Short mmCIF file of C-alpha atoms in Angstrom, two decimals:
data_model
loop_
_atom_site.label_atom_id
_atom_site.label_comp_id
_atom_site.label_asym_id
_atom_site.label_seq_id
_atom_site.Cartn_x
_atom_site.Cartn_y
_atom_site.Cartn_z
CA UNK A 1 145.86 101.91 82.35
CA UNK A 2 147.22 102.39 78.69
CA UNK A 3 145.24 105.62 78.12
CA UNK A 4 146.38 107.26 81.05
CA UNK A 5 149.93 106.38 80.68
CA UNK A 6 149.76 107.63 77.05
CA UNK A 7 147.61 110.87 77.71
CA UNK A 8 149.11 111.87 81.00
CA UNK A 9 152.65 110.40 80.64
CA UNK A 10 152.31 108.86 84.33
CA UNK A 11 152.12 105.22 85.39
CA UNK A 12 148.54 104.09 86.40
CA UNK A 13 147.18 101.29 88.52
CA UNK A 14 143.94 100.68 90.06
CA UNK A 15 143.83 98.75 93.36
CA UNK A 16 141.64 98.39 96.42
CA UNK A 17 141.98 100.98 99.34
CA UNK A 18 142.79 98.48 102.02
CA UNK A 19 145.43 96.67 100.03
CA UNK A 20 146.90 100.23 99.34
CA UNK A 21 146.83 101.02 103.19
CA UNK A 22 148.49 97.55 103.87
CA UNK A 23 151.16 98.34 101.16
CA UNK A 24 151.85 101.67 102.95
CA UNK A 25 152.16 100.18 106.26
CA UNK A 26 154.53 97.71 104.92
CA UNK A 27 156.61 100.27 103.02
CA UNK A 28 156.88 102.85 105.78
CA UNK A 29 154.56 102.12 108.75
CA UNK A 30 153.95 99.62 111.53
CA UNK A 31 154.50 96.43 109.42
CA UNK A 32 158.04 97.48 108.01
CA UNK A 33 160.28 94.61 107.75
CA UNK A 34 157.57 91.99 107.46
CA UNK A 35 156.32 90.00 104.53
CA UNK A 36 153.49 88.28 105.92
CA UNK A 37 150.84 90.72 107.07
CA UNK A 38 147.02 91.23 107.51
CA UNK A 39 145.50 94.51 107.80
CA UNK A 40 142.06 95.11 109.29
CA UNK A 41 140.28 98.58 108.92
CA UNK A 42 137.51 99.26 111.43
CA UNK A 43 135.25 102.19 110.58
CA UNK A 44 132.04 102.64 108.70
CA UNK A 45 132.73 98.96 107.47
CA UNK A 46 135.21 96.37 108.44
CA UNK A 47 137.62 95.89 105.58
CA UNK A 48 140.87 94.02 105.18
CA UNK A 49 143.91 93.02 103.10
CA UNK A 50 146.51 90.15 103.11
CA UNK A 51 150.10 89.86 102.11
CA UNK A 52 151.93 86.39 101.97
CA UNK A 53 155.61 86.26 101.22
CA UNK A 54 155.54 89.89 100.24
CA UNK A 55 152.96 89.56 97.80
CA UNK A 56 149.42 91.15 97.96
CA UNK A 57 146.59 88.50 97.61
CA UNK A 58 144.34 89.57 94.85
CA UNK A 59 142.87 86.30 93.41
CA UNK A 60 141.26 85.50 90.04
CA UNK A 61 138.41 87.88 90.73
CA UNK A 62 140.38 90.45 92.69
CA UNK A 63 138.38 89.56 95.97
CA UNK A 64 141.06 87.48 97.70
CA UNK A 65 142.22 88.90 100.99
CA UNK A 66 139.90 91.73 101.02
CA UNK A 67 136.72 90.40 102.48
CA UNK A 68 138.05 89.78 105.94
CA UNK A 69 135.02 91.83 107.32
CA UNK A 70 132.85 89.29 105.62
CA UNK A 71 133.83 86.11 107.25
CA UNK A 72 130.72 84.73 108.74
CA UNK A 73 131.20 84.71 112.89
CA UNK A 74 127.72 84.28 113.94
CA UNK A 75 125.60 81.70 111.87
CA UNK A 76 122.47 83.18 113.60
CA UNK A 77 123.65 86.88 113.47
CA UNK A 78 122.48 89.94 111.49
CA UNK A 79 122.04 90.07 107.87
CA UNK A 80 124.76 92.08 106.21
CA UNK A 81 124.71 94.38 103.22
CA UNK A 82 126.76 91.63 101.42
CA UNK A 83 123.94 89.28 101.74
CA UNK A 84 125.72 86.94 104.40
CA UNK A 85 124.77 86.47 108.05
CA UNK A 86 126.57 87.36 111.14
CA UNK A 87 129.96 88.78 109.45
CA UNK A 88 131.90 91.25 111.32
CA UNK A 89 130.67 94.04 109.10
CA UNK A 90 127.14 93.31 110.09
CA UNK A 91 127.90 92.94 113.85
CA UNK A 92 130.46 95.60 114.76
CA UNK A 93 130.88 98.21 112.03
CA UNK A 94 129.90 101.92 111.98
CA UNK A 95 126.79 101.30 109.66
CA UNK A 96 125.38 98.69 111.79
CA UNK A 97 126.34 100.24 115.26
CA UNK A 98 122.94 102.14 115.65
CA UNK A 99 120.88 98.90 115.06
CA UNK A 100 123.13 96.84 117.42
CA UNK A 101 122.79 99.39 120.20
CA UNK A 102 118.88 99.81 119.71
CA UNK A 103 118.57 95.98 119.98
CA UNK A 104 120.26 95.84 123.34
CA UNK A 105 118.10 95.51 126.59
CA UNK A 106 117.94 98.73 128.30
CA UNK A 107 118.86 100.86 125.50
CA UNK A 108 115.74 103.18 125.91
CA UNK A 109 117.28 104.16 129.30
CA UNK A 110 120.85 104.40 128.24
CA UNK A 111 122.85 107.52 127.63
CA UNK A 112 123.04 106.29 123.90
CA UNK A 113 119.24 106.81 123.53
CA UNK A 114 119.95 110.61 123.69
CA UNK A 115 122.28 110.74 120.91
CA UNK A 116 121.05 112.01 117.53
CA UNK A 117 123.77 109.88 115.90
CA UNK A 118 125.40 106.68 117.52
CA UNK A 119 128.98 106.65 116.45
CA UNK A 120 131.91 104.58 117.76
CA UNK A 121 133.37 107.93 119.29
CA UNK A 122 130.06 108.31 121.31
CA UNK A 123 129.78 104.68 122.17
CA UNK A 124 133.28 104.59 123.85
CA UNK A 125 132.71 107.99 125.48
CA UNK A 126 129.54 106.84 127.22
CA UNK A 127 131.11 103.30 127.99
CA UNK A 128 134.11 105.11 129.67
CA UNK A 129 131.80 107.26 131.58
CA UNK A 130 129.95 104.06 132.91
CA UNK A 131 126.94 103.56 130.89
CA UNK A 132 126.13 99.87 131.08
CA UNK A 133 124.52 99.44 127.83
CA UNK A 134 127.34 101.17 126.07
CA UNK A 135 129.87 99.27 128.05
CA UNK A 136 128.07 95.85 126.94
CA UNK A 137 128.01 96.98 123.19
CA UNK A 138 131.54 98.14 123.25
CA UNK A 139 132.57 94.69 124.71
CA UNK A 140 130.53 93.05 122.25
CA UNK A 141 132.17 95.06 119.28
CA UNK A 142 135.87 94.09 120.78
CA UNK A 143 134.81 90.32 120.88
CA UNK A 144 133.67 90.54 117.23
CA UNK A 145 136.86 92.24 116.06
CA UNK A 146 138.95 89.76 118.04
CA UNK A 147 137.10 86.81 116.43
CA UNK A 148 137.63 88.56 112.84
CA UNK A 149 141.37 88.93 113.68
CA UNK A 150 141.70 85.25 114.68
CA UNK A 151 139.65 84.20 111.52
CA UNK A 152 142.18 86.15 109.35
CA UNK A 153 145.40 84.71 111.16
CA UNK A 154 143.88 81.04 110.69
CA UNK A 155 143.28 81.97 106.96
CA UNK A 156 146.50 83.75 106.08
CA UNK A 157 149.26 82.92 108.63
CA UNK A 158 150.51 86.30 109.09
CA UNK A 159 153.31 87.44 111.59
CA UNK A 160 151.71 90.95 112.13
CA UNK A 161 148.01 92.06 112.17
CA UNK A 162 147.81 95.73 111.56
CA UNK A 163 144.61 97.80 112.94
CA UNK A 164 143.54 100.78 111.04
CA UNK A 165 140.38 102.92 110.50
CA UNK A 166 138.67 105.58 112.29
CA UNK A 167 137.67 103.60 115.28
CA UNK A 168 141.34 103.15 116.17
CA UNK A 169 141.27 106.59 117.63
CA UNK A 170 140.31 104.63 120.72
CA UNK A 171 143.43 102.24 120.09
CA UNK A 172 144.77 102.48 123.42
CA UNK A 173 141.77 100.35 124.63
CA UNK A 174 141.44 98.08 121.55
CA UNK A 175 144.83 97.21 120.89
CA UNK A 176 145.67 95.34 124.20
CA UNK A 177 142.20 93.77 124.18
CA UNK A 178 142.87 92.46 120.54
CA UNK A 179 146.42 91.36 121.42
CA UNK A 180 145.27 89.43 124.27
CA UNK A 181 142.34 87.87 122.42
CA UNK A 182 144.81 86.90 119.49
CA UNK A 183 147.22 85.32 122.15
CA UNK A 184 144.55 83.28 123.88
CA UNK A 185 142.59 82.04 120.77
CA UNK A 186 144.81 81.95 117.61
CA UNK A 187 146.40 78.65 116.97
CA UNK A 188 149.95 79.71 116.07
CA UNK A 189 152.26 77.05 117.52
CA UNK A 190 155.24 78.75 115.92
CA UNK A 191 154.74 81.80 118.28
CA UNK A 192 152.60 84.83 118.76
CA UNK A 193 151.23 87.29 116.08
CA UNK A 194 151.93 90.91 116.83
CA UNK A 195 148.91 93.12 116.92
CA UNK A 196 149.82 96.70 115.77
CA UNK A 197 148.14 100.10 115.29
CA UNK A 198 148.42 101.46 111.85
CA UNK A 199 150.96 104.43 112.05
CA UNK A 200 150.21 106.36 108.65
CA UNK A 201 146.61 107.15 108.95
CA UNK A 202 145.28 108.73 105.69
CA UNK A 203 148.73 108.70 104.13
CA UNK A 204 148.93 104.89 103.92
CA UNK A 205 147.31 104.44 100.76
CA UNK A 206 149.43 107.29 99.29
CA UNK A 207 152.45 105.69 100.50
CA UNK A 208 151.44 102.34 99.20
CA UNK A 209 151.38 103.56 95.85
CA UNK A 210 155.26 103.84 95.69
CA UNK A 211 155.68 100.00 95.77
CA UNK A 212 152.65 99.32 93.75
CA UNK A 213 153.74 101.50 91.03
CA UNK A 214 157.34 100.09 91.39
CA UNK A 215 155.92 96.78 90.37
CA UNK A 216 157.05 95.19 93.66
CA UNK A 217 153.55 93.53 94.38
CA UNK A 218 152.48 91.99 91.09
CA UNK A 219 152.47 88.43 90.78
#
């Protein structure tokens, strides 16, 4: 940091990408006006970040709040790249999706079997077209994401959950499902947590740099 500031004459910070995206959404996106926010990013992996009372969670080892995709959800589930078993990243992420699909009964005769590369875009397409295996996998992913959202709500007590990442191209289906799931299963006697789509897309982290460099999120 000191070298960059001295050599380039600009302020310099290193931060996690999901935390940066959360900062951006709080600064100029779907979480404006809130100080207690969780962000979940759904894509190749399942990522996240958390803010409490306007401060990003970082922790002593800089892992706090950004391992939401690695909360164990299924004790007898799949082995994850992180070494854990049954976390959301292993059960409903882009990298795990082909293995999840191929393990489903009836996969060989499903439309998914004809895909060179199984992505969420193709999964949601075939599910919408009525393929029963694709519909079953889609439902399973939605349930996993819902369980992950509830876990994060119970852990960090947010008012808002922001959903980002490439999978949210299908947000018109995902958002109402997760809002309903959170309404039914999150224990929040004070009220309901609002589940929202991220608004800023790839610009979120860039906009998050503004409050970061202004020093508003350092404890």
